[in-house]
Coordinates of C-alpha atoms in Angstrom, one line a residue:
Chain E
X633 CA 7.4 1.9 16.0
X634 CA 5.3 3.1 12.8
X635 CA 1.8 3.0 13.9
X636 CA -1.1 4.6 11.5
X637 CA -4.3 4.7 12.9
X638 CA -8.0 5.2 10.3
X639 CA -11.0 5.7 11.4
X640 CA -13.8 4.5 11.1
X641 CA -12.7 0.9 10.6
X642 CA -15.9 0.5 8.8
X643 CA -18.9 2.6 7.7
X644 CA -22.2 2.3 5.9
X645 CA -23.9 5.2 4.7
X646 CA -26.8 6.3 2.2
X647 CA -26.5 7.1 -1.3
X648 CA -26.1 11.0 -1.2
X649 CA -24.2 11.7 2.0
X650 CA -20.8 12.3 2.7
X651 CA -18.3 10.5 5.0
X652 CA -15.2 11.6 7.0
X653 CA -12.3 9.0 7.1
X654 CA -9.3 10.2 9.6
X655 CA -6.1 8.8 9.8
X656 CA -3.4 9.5 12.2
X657 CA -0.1 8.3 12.7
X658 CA 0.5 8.0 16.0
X659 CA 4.1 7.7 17.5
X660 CA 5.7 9.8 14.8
X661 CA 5.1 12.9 12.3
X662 CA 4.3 12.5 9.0
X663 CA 5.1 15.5 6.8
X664 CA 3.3 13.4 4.0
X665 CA 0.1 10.8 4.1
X666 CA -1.1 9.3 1.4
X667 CA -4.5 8.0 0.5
X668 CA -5.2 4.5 -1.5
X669 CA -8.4 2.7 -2.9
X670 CA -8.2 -0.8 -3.0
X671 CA -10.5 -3.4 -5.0
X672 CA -10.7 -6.8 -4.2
X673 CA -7.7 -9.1 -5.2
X674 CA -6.2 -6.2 -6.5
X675 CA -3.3 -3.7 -5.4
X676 CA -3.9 -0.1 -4.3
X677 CA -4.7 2.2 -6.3
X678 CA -2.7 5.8 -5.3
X679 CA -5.4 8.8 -4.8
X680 CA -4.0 11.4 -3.7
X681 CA -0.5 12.6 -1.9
X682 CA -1.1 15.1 0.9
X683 CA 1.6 17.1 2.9
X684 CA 1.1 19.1 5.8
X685 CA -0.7 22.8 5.4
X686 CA -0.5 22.3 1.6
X687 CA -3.2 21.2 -0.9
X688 CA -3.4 17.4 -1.8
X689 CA -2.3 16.3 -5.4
X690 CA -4.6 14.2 -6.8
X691 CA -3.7 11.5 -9.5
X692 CA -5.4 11.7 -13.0
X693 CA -8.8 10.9 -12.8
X694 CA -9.6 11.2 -8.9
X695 CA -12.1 14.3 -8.8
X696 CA -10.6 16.3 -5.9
X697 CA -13.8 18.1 -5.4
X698 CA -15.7 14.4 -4.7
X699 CA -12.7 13.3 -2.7
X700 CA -12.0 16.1 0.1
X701 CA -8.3 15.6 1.7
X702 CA -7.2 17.9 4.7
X703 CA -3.6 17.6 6.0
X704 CA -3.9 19.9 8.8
X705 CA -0.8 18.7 11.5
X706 CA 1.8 16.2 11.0
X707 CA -0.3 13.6 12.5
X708 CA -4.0 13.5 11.1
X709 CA -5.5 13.7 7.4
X710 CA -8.5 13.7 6.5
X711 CA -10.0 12.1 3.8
X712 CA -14.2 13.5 2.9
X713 CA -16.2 11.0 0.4
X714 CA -19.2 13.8 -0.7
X715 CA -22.5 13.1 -2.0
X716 CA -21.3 9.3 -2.0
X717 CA -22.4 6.5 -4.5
X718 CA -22.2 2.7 -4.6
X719 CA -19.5 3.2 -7.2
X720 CA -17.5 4.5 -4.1
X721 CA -18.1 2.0 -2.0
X722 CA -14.5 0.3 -1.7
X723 CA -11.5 -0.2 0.8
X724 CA -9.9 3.5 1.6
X725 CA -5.9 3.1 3.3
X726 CA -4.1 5.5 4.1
X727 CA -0.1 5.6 4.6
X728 CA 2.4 8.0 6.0
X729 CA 6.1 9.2 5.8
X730 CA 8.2 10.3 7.7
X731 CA 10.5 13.9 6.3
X732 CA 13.4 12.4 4.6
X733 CA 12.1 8.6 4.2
X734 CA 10.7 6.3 1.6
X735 CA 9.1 4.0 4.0
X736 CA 5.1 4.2 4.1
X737 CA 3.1 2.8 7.1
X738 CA -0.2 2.0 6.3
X739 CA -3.3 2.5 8.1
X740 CA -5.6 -0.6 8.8
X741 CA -7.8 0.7 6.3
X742 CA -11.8 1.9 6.1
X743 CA -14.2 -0.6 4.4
X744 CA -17.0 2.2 2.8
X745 CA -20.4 0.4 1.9
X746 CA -22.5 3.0 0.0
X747 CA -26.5 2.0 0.1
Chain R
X334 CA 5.1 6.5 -16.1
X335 CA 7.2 4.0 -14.0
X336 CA 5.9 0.2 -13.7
X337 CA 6.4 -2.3 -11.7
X338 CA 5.2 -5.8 -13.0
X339 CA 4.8 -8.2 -10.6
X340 CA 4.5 -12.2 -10.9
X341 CA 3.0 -14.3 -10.6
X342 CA -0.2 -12.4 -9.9
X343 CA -2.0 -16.2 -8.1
X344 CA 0.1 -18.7 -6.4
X345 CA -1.3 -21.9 -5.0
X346 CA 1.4 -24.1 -3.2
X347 CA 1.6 -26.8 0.0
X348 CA 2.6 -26.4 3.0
X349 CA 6.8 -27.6 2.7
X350 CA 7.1 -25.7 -0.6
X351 CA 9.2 -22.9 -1.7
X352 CA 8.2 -20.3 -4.1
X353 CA 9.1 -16.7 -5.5
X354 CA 8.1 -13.6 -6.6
X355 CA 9.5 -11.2 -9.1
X356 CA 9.1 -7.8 -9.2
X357 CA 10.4 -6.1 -12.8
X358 CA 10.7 -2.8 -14.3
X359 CA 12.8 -0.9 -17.2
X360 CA 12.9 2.1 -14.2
X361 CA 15.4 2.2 -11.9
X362 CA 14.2 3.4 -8.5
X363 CA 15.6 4.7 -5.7
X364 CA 14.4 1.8 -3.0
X365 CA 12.1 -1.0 -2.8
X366 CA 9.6 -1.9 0.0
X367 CA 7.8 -5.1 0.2
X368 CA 4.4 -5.6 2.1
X369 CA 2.1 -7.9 2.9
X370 CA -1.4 -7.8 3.5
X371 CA -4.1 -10.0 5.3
X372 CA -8.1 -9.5 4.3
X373 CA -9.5 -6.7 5.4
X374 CA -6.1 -5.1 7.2
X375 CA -3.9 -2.6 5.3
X376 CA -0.3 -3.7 4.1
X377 CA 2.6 -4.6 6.4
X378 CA 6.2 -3.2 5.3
X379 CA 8.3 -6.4 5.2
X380 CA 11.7 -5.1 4.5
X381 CA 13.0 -1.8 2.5
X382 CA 15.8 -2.6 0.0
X383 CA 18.0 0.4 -1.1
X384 CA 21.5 -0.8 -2.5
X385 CA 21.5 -2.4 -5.6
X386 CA 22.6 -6.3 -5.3
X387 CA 21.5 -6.2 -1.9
X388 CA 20.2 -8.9 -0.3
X389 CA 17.9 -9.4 3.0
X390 CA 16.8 -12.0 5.2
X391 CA 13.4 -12.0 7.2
X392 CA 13.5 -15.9 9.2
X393 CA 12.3 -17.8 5.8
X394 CA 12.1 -14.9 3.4
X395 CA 14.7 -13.6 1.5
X396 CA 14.4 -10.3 -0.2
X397 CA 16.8 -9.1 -3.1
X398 CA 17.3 -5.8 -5.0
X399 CA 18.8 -5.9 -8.7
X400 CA 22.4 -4.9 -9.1
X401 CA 20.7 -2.0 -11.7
X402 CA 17.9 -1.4 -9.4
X403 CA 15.5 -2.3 -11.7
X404 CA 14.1 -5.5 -10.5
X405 CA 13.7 -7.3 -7.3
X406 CA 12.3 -11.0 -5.6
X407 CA 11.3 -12.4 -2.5
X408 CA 11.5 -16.0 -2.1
X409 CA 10.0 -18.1 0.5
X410 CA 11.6 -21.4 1.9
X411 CA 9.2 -24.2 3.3
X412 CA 6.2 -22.2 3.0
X413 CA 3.7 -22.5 6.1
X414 CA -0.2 -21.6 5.8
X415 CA 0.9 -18.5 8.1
X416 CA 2.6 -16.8 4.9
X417 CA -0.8 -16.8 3.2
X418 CA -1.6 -13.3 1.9
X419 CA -1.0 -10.6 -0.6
X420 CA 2.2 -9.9 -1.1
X421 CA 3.0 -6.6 -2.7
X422 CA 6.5 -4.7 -3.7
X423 CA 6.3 -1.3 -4.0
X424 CA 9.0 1.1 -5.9
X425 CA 9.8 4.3 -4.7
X426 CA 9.6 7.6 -7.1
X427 CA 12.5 9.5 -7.2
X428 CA 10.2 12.4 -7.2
X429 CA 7.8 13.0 -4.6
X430 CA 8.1 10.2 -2.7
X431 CA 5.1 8.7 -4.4
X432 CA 5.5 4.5 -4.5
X433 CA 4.8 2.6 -7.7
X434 CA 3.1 -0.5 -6.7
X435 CA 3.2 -3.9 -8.2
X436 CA -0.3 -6.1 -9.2
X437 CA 0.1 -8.0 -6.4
X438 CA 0.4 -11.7 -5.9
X439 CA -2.1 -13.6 -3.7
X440 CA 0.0 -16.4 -2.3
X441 CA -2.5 -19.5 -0.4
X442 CA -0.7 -22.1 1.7
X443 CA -2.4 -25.4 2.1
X444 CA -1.8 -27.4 4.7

């Protein structure tokens, strides 16, 4: 199998806290995870690429400092929303790949409601 | 910057009918993955395509790869209100392993 875990599934929190989103794959190591936003009806939107004990690359116009990533073993990232808005309120999945492959599993995906 | 145009984007059929979906690029890439996704779940990988002209069969869906890499479809036979989602193709970089993704196309199945 290719199983990616995330978690939470789904969060609410306040205008002006941050939020943790983990995601783990879970019968296989992942030298690279990747992390998407996704707006309704529409495709995903690539944030940023993380490999293992290296720094994330974030795409153009994803602020890295708002949008903390932390790749710290081959089978859990992190992804931290800080001082969150309702702008950031949106669908976060994450995917993973294996050394060597081109095939990304994706997580189930985090639904983040901002207040 | 690679792209992958996708169409249609919306696709309303009955239950019976078949239907495809293009996926087109002037970029050649180095495989192809198709997924689809159900509301509120992340994508499912369908079927990775990696030789150009090739051709793959999933029960009703049939996947195919350009001969030039460029371009690919999935078409659906007798479409059933179980193949309603979004269906999504997804290019993969020759650098970086980053995948290019297609708009999407929201396919609904009436019964």
């Amino acid at each position: 199998g290719a199983v990616v875990s995330q978690h939470p599934s789904w969060v609410i929190c306040k205008s002006g806290t941050s939020v943790k989103i983990e995601c783990r794959s879970l019968d296989f190591q992942a030298t690279t995870m990747f992390w998407y936003r996704q707006f309704p009806k529409q495709s995903l939107m690539l944030m940023a690429t993380s490999n293992e004990g290296s720094k994330a690359t974030y795409e153009q116009g994803v602020e890295k400092d708002k949008f903390l990533i932390n790749h710290a073993s081959l089978t859990l990232s992190t992804l931290t929303v800080t001082s969150a808005h309702p702008e950031d309120s949106s669908f976060y999945i994450c995917s993973a790949r294996r050394q060597g492959a081109s095939e990304q599993y994706f997580g189930p995906g985090t639904r983040l409601t901002v207040t | 910057t690679q792209l992958l145009e996708q169409s249609p984007q919306f696709l309303s059929i009955q239950e019976g009918e078949n239907l495809t979906v293009y996926c087109n690029s002037s970029s050649v890439f180095s495989s192809l993955q198709w997924y689809r996704q159900e509301p509120g779940e992340g994508p499912v990988l369908l079927v990775t395509v990696v030789t150009g002209g090739e051709v793959k069969k999933l029960k009703r869906l049939t996947f195919q790869f350009g001969d030039a890499r460029k371009d690919s479809s999935l078409h659906i036979t007798a479409a059933q209100p179980g193949d309603t989602g979004l269906y999504l193709c997804a290019g993969a970089n020759y650098q970086g392993g980053k995948l290019i993704f297609g708009q999407g196309t929201e396919l609904s199945v009436k019964p």
